mmCIF file of C-alpha atoms in Angstrom:
data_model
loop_
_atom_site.group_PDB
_atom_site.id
_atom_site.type_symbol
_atom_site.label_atom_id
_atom_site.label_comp_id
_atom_site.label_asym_id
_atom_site.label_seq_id
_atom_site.Cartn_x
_atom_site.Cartn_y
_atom_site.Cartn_z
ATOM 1 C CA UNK A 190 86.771 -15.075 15.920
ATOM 2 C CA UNK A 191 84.115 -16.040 13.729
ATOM 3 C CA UNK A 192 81.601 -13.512 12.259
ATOM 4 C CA UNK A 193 78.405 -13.475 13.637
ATOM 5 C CA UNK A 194 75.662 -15.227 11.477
ATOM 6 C CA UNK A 195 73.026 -12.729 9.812
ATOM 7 C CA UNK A 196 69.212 -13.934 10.026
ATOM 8 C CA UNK A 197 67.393 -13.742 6.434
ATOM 9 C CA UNK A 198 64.167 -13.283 7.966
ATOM 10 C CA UNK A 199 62.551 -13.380 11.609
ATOM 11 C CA UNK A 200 60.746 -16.759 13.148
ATOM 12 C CA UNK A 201 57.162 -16.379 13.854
ATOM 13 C CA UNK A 202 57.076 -16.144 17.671
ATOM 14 C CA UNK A 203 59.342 -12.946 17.111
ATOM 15 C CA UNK A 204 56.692 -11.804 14.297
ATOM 16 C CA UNK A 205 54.129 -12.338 16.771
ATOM 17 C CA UNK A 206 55.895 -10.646 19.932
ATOM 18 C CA UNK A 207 56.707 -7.072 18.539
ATOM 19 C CA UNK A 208 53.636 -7.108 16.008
ATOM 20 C CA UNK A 209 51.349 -7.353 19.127
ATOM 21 C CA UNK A 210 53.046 -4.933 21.232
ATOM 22 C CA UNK A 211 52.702 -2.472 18.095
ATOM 23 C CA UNK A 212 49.063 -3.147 18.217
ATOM 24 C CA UNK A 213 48.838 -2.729 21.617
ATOM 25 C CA UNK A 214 50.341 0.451 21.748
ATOM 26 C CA UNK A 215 48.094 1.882 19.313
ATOM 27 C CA UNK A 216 45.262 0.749 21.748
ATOM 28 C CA UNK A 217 47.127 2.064 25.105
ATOM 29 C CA UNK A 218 47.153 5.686 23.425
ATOM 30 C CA UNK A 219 43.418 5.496 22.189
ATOM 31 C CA UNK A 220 41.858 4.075 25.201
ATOM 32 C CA UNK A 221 43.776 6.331 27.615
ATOM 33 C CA UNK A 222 40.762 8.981 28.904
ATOM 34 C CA UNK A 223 40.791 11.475 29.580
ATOM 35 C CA UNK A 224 43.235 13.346 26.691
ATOM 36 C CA UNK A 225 42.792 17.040 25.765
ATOM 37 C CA UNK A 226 41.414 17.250 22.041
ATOM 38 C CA UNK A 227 41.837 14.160 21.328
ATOM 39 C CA UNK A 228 39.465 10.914 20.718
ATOM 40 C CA UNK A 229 38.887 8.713 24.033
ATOM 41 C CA UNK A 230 35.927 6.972 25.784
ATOM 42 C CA UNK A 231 34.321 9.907 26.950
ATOM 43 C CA UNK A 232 34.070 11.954 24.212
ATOM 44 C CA UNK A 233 35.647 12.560 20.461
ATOM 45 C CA UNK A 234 37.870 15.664 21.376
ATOM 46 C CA UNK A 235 38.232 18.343 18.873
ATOM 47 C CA UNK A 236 37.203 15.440 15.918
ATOM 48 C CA UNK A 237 33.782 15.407 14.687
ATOM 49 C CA UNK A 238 34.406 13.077 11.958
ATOM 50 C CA UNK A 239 35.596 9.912 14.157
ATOM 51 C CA UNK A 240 34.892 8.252 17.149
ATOM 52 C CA UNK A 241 36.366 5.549 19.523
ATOM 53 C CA UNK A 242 35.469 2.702 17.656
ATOM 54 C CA UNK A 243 37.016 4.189 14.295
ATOM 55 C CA UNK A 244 40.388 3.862 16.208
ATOM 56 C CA UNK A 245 39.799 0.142 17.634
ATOM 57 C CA UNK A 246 38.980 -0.774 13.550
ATOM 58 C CA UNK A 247 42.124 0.740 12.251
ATOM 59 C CA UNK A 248 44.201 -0.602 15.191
ATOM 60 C CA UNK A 249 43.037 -4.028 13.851
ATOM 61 C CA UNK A 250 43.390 -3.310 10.318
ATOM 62 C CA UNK A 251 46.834 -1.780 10.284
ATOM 63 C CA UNK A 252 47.837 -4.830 12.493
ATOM 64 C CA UNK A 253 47.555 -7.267 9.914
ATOM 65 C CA UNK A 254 50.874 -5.492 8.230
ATOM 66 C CA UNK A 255 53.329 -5.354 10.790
ATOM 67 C CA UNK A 256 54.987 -8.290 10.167
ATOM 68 C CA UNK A 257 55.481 -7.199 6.808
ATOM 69 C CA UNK A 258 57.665 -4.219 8.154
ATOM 70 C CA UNK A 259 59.479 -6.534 10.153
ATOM 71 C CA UNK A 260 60.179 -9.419 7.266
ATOM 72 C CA UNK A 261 61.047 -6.615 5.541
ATOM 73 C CA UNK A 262 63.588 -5.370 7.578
ATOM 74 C CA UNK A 263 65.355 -8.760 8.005
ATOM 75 C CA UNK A 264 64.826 -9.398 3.964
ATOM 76 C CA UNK A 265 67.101 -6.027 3.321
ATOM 77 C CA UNK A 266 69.331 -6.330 6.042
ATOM 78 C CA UNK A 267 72.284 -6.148 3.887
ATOM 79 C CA UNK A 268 70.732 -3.305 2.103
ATOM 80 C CA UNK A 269 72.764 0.403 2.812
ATOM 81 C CA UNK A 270 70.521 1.743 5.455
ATOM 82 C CA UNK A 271 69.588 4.930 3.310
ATOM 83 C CA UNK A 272 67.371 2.820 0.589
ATOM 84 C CA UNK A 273 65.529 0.849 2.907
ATOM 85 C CA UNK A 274 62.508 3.322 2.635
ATOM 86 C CA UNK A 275 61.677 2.610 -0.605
ATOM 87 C CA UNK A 276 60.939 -0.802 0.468
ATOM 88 C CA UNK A 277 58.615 -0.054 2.835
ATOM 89 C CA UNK A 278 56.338 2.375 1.468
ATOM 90 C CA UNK A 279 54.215 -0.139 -0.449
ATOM 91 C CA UNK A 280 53.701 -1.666 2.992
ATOM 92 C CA UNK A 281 53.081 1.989 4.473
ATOM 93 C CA UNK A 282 50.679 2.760 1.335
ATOM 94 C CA UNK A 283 48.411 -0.734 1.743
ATOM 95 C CA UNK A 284 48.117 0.022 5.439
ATOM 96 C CA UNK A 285 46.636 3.789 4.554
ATOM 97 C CA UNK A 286 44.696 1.822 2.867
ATOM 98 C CA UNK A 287 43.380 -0.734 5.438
ATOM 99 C CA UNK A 288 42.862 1.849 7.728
ATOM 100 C CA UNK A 289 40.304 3.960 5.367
ATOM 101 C CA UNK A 290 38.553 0.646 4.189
ATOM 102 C CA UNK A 291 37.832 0.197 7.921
ATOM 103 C CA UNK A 292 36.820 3.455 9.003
ATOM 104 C CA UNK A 293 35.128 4.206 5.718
ATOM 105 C CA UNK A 294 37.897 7.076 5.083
ATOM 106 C CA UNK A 295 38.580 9.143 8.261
ATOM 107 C CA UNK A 296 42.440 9.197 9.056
ATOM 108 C CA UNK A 297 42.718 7.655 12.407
ATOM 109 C CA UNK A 298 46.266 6.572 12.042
ATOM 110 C CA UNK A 299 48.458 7.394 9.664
ATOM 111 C CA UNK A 300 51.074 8.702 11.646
ATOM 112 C CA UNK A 301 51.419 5.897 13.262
ATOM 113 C CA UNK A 302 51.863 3.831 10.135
ATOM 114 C CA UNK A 303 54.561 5.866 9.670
ATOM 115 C CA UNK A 304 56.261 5.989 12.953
ATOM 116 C CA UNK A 305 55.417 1.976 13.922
ATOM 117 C CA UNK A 306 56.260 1.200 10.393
ATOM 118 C CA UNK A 307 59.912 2.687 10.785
ATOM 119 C CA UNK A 308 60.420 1.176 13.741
ATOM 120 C CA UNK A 309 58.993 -2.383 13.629
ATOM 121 C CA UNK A 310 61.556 -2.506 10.166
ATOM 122 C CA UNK A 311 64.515 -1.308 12.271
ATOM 123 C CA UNK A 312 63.595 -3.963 14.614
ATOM 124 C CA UNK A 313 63.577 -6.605 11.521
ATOM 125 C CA UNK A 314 66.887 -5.430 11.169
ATOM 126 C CA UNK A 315 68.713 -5.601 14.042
ATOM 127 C CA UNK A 316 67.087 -8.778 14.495
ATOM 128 C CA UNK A 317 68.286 -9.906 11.234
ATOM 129 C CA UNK A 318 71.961 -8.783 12.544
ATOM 130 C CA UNK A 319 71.920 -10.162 15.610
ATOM 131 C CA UNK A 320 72.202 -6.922 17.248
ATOM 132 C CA UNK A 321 70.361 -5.416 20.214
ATOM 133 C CA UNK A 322 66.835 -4.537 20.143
ATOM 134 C CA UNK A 323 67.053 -1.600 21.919
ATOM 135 C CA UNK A 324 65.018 2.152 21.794
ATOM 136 C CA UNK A 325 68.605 3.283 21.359
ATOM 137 C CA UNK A 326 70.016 0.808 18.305
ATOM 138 C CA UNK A 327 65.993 1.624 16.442
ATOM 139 C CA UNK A 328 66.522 5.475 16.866
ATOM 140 C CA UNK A 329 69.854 5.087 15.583
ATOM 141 C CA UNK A 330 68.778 3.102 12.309
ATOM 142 C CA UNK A 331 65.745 5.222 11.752
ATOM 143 C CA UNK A 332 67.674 8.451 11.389
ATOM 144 C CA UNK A 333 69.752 7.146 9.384
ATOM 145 C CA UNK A 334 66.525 5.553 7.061
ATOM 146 C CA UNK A 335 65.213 9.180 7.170
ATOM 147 C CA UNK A 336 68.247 11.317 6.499
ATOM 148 C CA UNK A 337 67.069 13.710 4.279
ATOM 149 C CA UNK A 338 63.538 13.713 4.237
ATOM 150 C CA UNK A 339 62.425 17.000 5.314
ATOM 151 C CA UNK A 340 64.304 18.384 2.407
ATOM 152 C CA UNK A 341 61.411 17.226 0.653
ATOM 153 C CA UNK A 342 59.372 19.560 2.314
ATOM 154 C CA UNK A 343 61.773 22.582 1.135
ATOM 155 C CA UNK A 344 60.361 21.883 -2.549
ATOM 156 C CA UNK A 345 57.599 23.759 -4.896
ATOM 157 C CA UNK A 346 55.073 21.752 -5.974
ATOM 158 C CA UNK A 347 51.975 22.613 -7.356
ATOM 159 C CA UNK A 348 50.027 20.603 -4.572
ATOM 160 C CA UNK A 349 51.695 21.248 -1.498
ATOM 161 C CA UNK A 350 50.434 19.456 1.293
ATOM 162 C CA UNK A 351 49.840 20.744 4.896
ATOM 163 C CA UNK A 352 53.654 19.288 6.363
ATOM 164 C CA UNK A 353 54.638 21.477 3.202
ATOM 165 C CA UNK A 354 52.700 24.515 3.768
ATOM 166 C CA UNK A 355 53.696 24.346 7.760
ATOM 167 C CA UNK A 356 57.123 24.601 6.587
ATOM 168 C CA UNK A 357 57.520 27.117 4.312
ATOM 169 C CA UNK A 358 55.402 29.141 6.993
ATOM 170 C CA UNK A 359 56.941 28.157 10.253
ATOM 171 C CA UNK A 360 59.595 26.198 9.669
ATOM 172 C CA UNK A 361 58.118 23.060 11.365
ATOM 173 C CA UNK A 362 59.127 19.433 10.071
ATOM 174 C CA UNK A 363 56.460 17.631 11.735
ATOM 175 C CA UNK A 364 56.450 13.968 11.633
ATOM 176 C CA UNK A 365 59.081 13.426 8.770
ATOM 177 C CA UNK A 366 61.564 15.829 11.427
ATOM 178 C CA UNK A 367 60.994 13.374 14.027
ATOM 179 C CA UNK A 368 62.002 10.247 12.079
ATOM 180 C CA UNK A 369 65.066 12.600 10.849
ATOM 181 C CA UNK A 370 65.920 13.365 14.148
ATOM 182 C CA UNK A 371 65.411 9.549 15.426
ATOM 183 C CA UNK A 372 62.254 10.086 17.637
ATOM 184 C CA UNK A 373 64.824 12.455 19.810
ATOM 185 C CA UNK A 374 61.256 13.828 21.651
ATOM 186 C CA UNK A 375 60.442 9.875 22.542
ATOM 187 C CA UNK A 376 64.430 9.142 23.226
ATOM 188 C CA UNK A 377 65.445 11.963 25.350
ATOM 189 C CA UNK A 378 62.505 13.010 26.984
ATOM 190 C CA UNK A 379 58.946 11.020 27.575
ATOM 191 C CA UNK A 380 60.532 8.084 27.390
ATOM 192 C CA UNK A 381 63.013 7.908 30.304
ATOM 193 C CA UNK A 382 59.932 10.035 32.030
ATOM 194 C CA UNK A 383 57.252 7.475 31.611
ATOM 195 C CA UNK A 384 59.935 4.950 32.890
ATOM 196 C CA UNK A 385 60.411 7.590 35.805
ATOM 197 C CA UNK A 386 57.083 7.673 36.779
ATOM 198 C CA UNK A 387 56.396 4.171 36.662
ATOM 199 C CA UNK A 388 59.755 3.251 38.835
ATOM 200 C CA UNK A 389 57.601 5.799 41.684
ATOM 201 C CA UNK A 390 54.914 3.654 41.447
ATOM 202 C CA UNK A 391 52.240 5.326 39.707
ATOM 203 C CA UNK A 392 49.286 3.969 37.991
ATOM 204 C CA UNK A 393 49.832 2.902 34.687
ATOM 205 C CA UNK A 394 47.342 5.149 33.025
ATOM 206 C CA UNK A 395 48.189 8.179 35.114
ATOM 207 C CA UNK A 396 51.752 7.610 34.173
ATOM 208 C CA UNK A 397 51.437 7.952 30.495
ATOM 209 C CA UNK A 398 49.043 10.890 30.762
ATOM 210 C CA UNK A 399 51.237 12.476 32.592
ATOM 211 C CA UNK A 400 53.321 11.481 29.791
ATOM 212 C CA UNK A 401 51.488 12.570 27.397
ATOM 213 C CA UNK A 402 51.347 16.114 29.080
ATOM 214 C CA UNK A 403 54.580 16.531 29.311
ATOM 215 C CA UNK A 404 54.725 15.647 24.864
ATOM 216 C CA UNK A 405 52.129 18.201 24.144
ATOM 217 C CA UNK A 406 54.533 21.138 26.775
ATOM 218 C CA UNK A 407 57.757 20.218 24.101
ATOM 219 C CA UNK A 408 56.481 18.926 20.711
ATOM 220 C CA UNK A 409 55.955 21.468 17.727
ATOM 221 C CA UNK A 410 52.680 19.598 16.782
ATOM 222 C CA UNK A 411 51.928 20.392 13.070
ATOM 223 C CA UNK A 412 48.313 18.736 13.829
ATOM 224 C CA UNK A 413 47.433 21.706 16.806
ATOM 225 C CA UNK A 414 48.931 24.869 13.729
ATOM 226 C CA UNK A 415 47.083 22.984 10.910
ATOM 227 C CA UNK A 416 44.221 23.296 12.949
ATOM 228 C CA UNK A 417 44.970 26.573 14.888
ATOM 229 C CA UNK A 418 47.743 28.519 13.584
ATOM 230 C CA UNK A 419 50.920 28.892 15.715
ATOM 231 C CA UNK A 420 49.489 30.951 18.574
ATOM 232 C CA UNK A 421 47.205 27.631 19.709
ATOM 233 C CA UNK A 422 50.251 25.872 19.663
ATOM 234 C CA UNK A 423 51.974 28.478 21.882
ATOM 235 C CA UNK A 424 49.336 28.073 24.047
ATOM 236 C CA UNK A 425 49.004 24.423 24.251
ATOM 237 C CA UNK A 426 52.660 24.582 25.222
ATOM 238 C CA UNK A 427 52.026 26.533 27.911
ATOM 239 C CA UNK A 428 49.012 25.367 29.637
ATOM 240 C CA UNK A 429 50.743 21.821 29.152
ATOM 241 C CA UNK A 430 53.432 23.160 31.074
ATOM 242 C CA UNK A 431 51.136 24.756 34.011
ATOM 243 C CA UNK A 432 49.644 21.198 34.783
ATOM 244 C CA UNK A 433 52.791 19.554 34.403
ATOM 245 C CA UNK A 434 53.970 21.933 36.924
ATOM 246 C CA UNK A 435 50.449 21.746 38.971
ATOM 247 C CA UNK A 436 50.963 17.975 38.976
ATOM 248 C CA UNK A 437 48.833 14.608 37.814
ATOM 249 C CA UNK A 438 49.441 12.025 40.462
ATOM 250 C CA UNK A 439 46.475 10.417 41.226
ATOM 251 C CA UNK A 440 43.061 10.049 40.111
ATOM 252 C CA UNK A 441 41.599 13.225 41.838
ATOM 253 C CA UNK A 442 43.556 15.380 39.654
ATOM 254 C CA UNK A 443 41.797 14.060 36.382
ATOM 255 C CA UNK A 444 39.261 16.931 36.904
ATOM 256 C CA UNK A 445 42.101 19.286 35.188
ATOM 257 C CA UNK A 446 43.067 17.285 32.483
ATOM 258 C CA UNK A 447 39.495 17.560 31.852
ATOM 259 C CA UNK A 448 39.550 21.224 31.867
ATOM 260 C CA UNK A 449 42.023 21.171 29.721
ATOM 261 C CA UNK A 450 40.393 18.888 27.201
ATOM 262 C CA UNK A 451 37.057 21.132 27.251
ATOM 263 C CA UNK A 452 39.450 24.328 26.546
ATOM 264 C CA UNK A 453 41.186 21.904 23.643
ATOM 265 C CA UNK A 454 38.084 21.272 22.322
ATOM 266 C CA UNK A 455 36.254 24.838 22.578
ATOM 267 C CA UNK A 456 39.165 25.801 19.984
ATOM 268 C CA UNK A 457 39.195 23.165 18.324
ATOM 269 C CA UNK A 458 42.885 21.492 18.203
ATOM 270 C CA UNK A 459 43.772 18.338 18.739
ATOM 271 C CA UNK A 460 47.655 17.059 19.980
ATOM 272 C CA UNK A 461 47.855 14.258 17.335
ATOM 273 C CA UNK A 462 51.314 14.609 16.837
ATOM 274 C CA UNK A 463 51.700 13.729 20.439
ATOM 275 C CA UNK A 464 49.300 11.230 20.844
ATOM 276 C CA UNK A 465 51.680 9.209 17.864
ATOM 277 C CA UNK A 466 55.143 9.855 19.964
ATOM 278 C CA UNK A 467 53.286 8.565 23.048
ATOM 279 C CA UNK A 468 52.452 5.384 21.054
ATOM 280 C CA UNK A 469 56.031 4.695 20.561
ATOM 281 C CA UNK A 470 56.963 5.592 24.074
ATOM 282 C CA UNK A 471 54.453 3.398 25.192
ATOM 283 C CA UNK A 472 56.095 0.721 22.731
ATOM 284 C CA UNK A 473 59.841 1.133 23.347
ATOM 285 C CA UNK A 474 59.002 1.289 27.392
ATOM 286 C CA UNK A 475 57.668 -2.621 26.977
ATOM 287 C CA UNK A 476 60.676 -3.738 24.699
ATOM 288 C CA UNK A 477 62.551 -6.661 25.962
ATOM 289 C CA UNK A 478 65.461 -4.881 27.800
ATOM 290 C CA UNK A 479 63.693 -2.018 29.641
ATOM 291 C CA UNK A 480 63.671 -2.309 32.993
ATOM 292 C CA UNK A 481 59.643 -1.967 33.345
ATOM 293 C CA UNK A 482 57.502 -4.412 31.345
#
């Protein structure tokens, strides 16, 4: 049997395909209205420092790098999985920096460098290796790119930063826990959901706000304590659950999601942890081998 032939980087129409589909995530999330706390095109949620079109100019900005990620990926295939990341973070740190030349500084999308970053590398990858593209086989490889890096977070430093301060407080990992833990939130849970929903025919953008919903009634969003403390969090949680439970099937039930964004915004937190994980659900539902594209 012979062994099967490693890529050394990915052909262009590849480059092109998952590169877009990153982009185009970023833009589902963003566009989706309405979301509680969060930016869409009715109003800025719980930000007063960024609007709409902030998000559209990052998207576009950030864009321009993805194929980097994915290059890079296939360039270090041989490389042990556990020193891939730093490899990437130049890539990570000249897309930060993209994204505040084009919205003249506001942080519209870091965590979604972050998360889109790991993932459109694992996807270089497994390319690379001839092995499946699959939400599965990325999950896999990012944990395994991540192990260890909310230790980090476990350290003194003399500038600790809020994922530091959340953790030596609460105990929270944040975004860096996610990776860590493979996107388990996106694997387990609002993925196979979205997919659910779509399968019973909803529409698409009631689907992944319902999707989103059921993110912000699970995910230990360091964005809603930075902003709130732990108790808005506790609440967010809840109320997320009591419309999940109240239902958001068609249209016609928008009018509580709205509710819900005016109570978001009247205490000012915003679910932008969630809003990131639904980016990536939105992104591994349209992969290749998913049954809904």
């Amino acid at each position: 049997m012979q062994p099967i032939k490693q890529l050394s980087h990915i052909n262009d129409k590849l480059t092109h395909y998952y590169s877009q589909l990153a982009w185009q995530a970023m833009l589902a999330e963003v566009n989706l209205t309405p979301k509680p706390g969060l930016v869409d095109k009715h109003n800025t949620g719980a930000h007063k420092d960024m609007a709409l079109t902030d998000f559209h100019l990052s998207a576009n900005a950030i864009a321009t790098h993805f194929p980097r990620f994915l290059q890079a990926g296939a360039q270090h295939k041989n490389c042990p999985v556990e020193q891939l990341l730093p490899h990437i973070r130049p890539i990570g740190m000249d897309c930060e920096r993209s994204m505040f030349h084009a919205t003249k500084g506001v942080n519209t999308h870091k965590g979604s460098i972050f998360s889109l970053g790991l993932a459109l590398t694992a996807i270089g990858r497994l390319i690379a290796q001839q092995q499946c593209v699959s939400p599965e086989n990325i999950s896999l490889l990012v944990a395994s790119m991540c192990k260890g890096i909310t230790s980090e977070l476990k350290q003194k430093t003399e500038n600790p930063t809020a994922g530091h301060r959340l953790y030596q407080k609460h105990g929270l990992t944040g975004a860096r826990g996610e990776a860590e833990g493979g996107y388990s939130l996106v694997i387990k849970h609002s993925l196979p959901y979205y997919l659910q929903q779509l399968a019973k025919g909803k529409l698409a953008d009631i689907a992944l706000l319902d999707t989103l919903i059921l993110l912000m009634s699970l995910n230990d969003d360091t964005n809603i304590v930075n902003r709130g403390g732990i108790k808005s969090l506790t609440w967010i949680k809840q109320r997320a659950k009591q419309l999940l439970t109240a239902g958001i099937n068609t249209h016609d039930d928008l009018v509580k999601v709205k509710h819900f964004d005016s109570e978001c915004i009247q205490l000012n937190v915003s679910p932008g942890g969630s809003a990131d994980l639904l980016i990536l659900t939105w992104f591994f539902a349209r992969l290749p081998n998913q049954s809904f594209i």
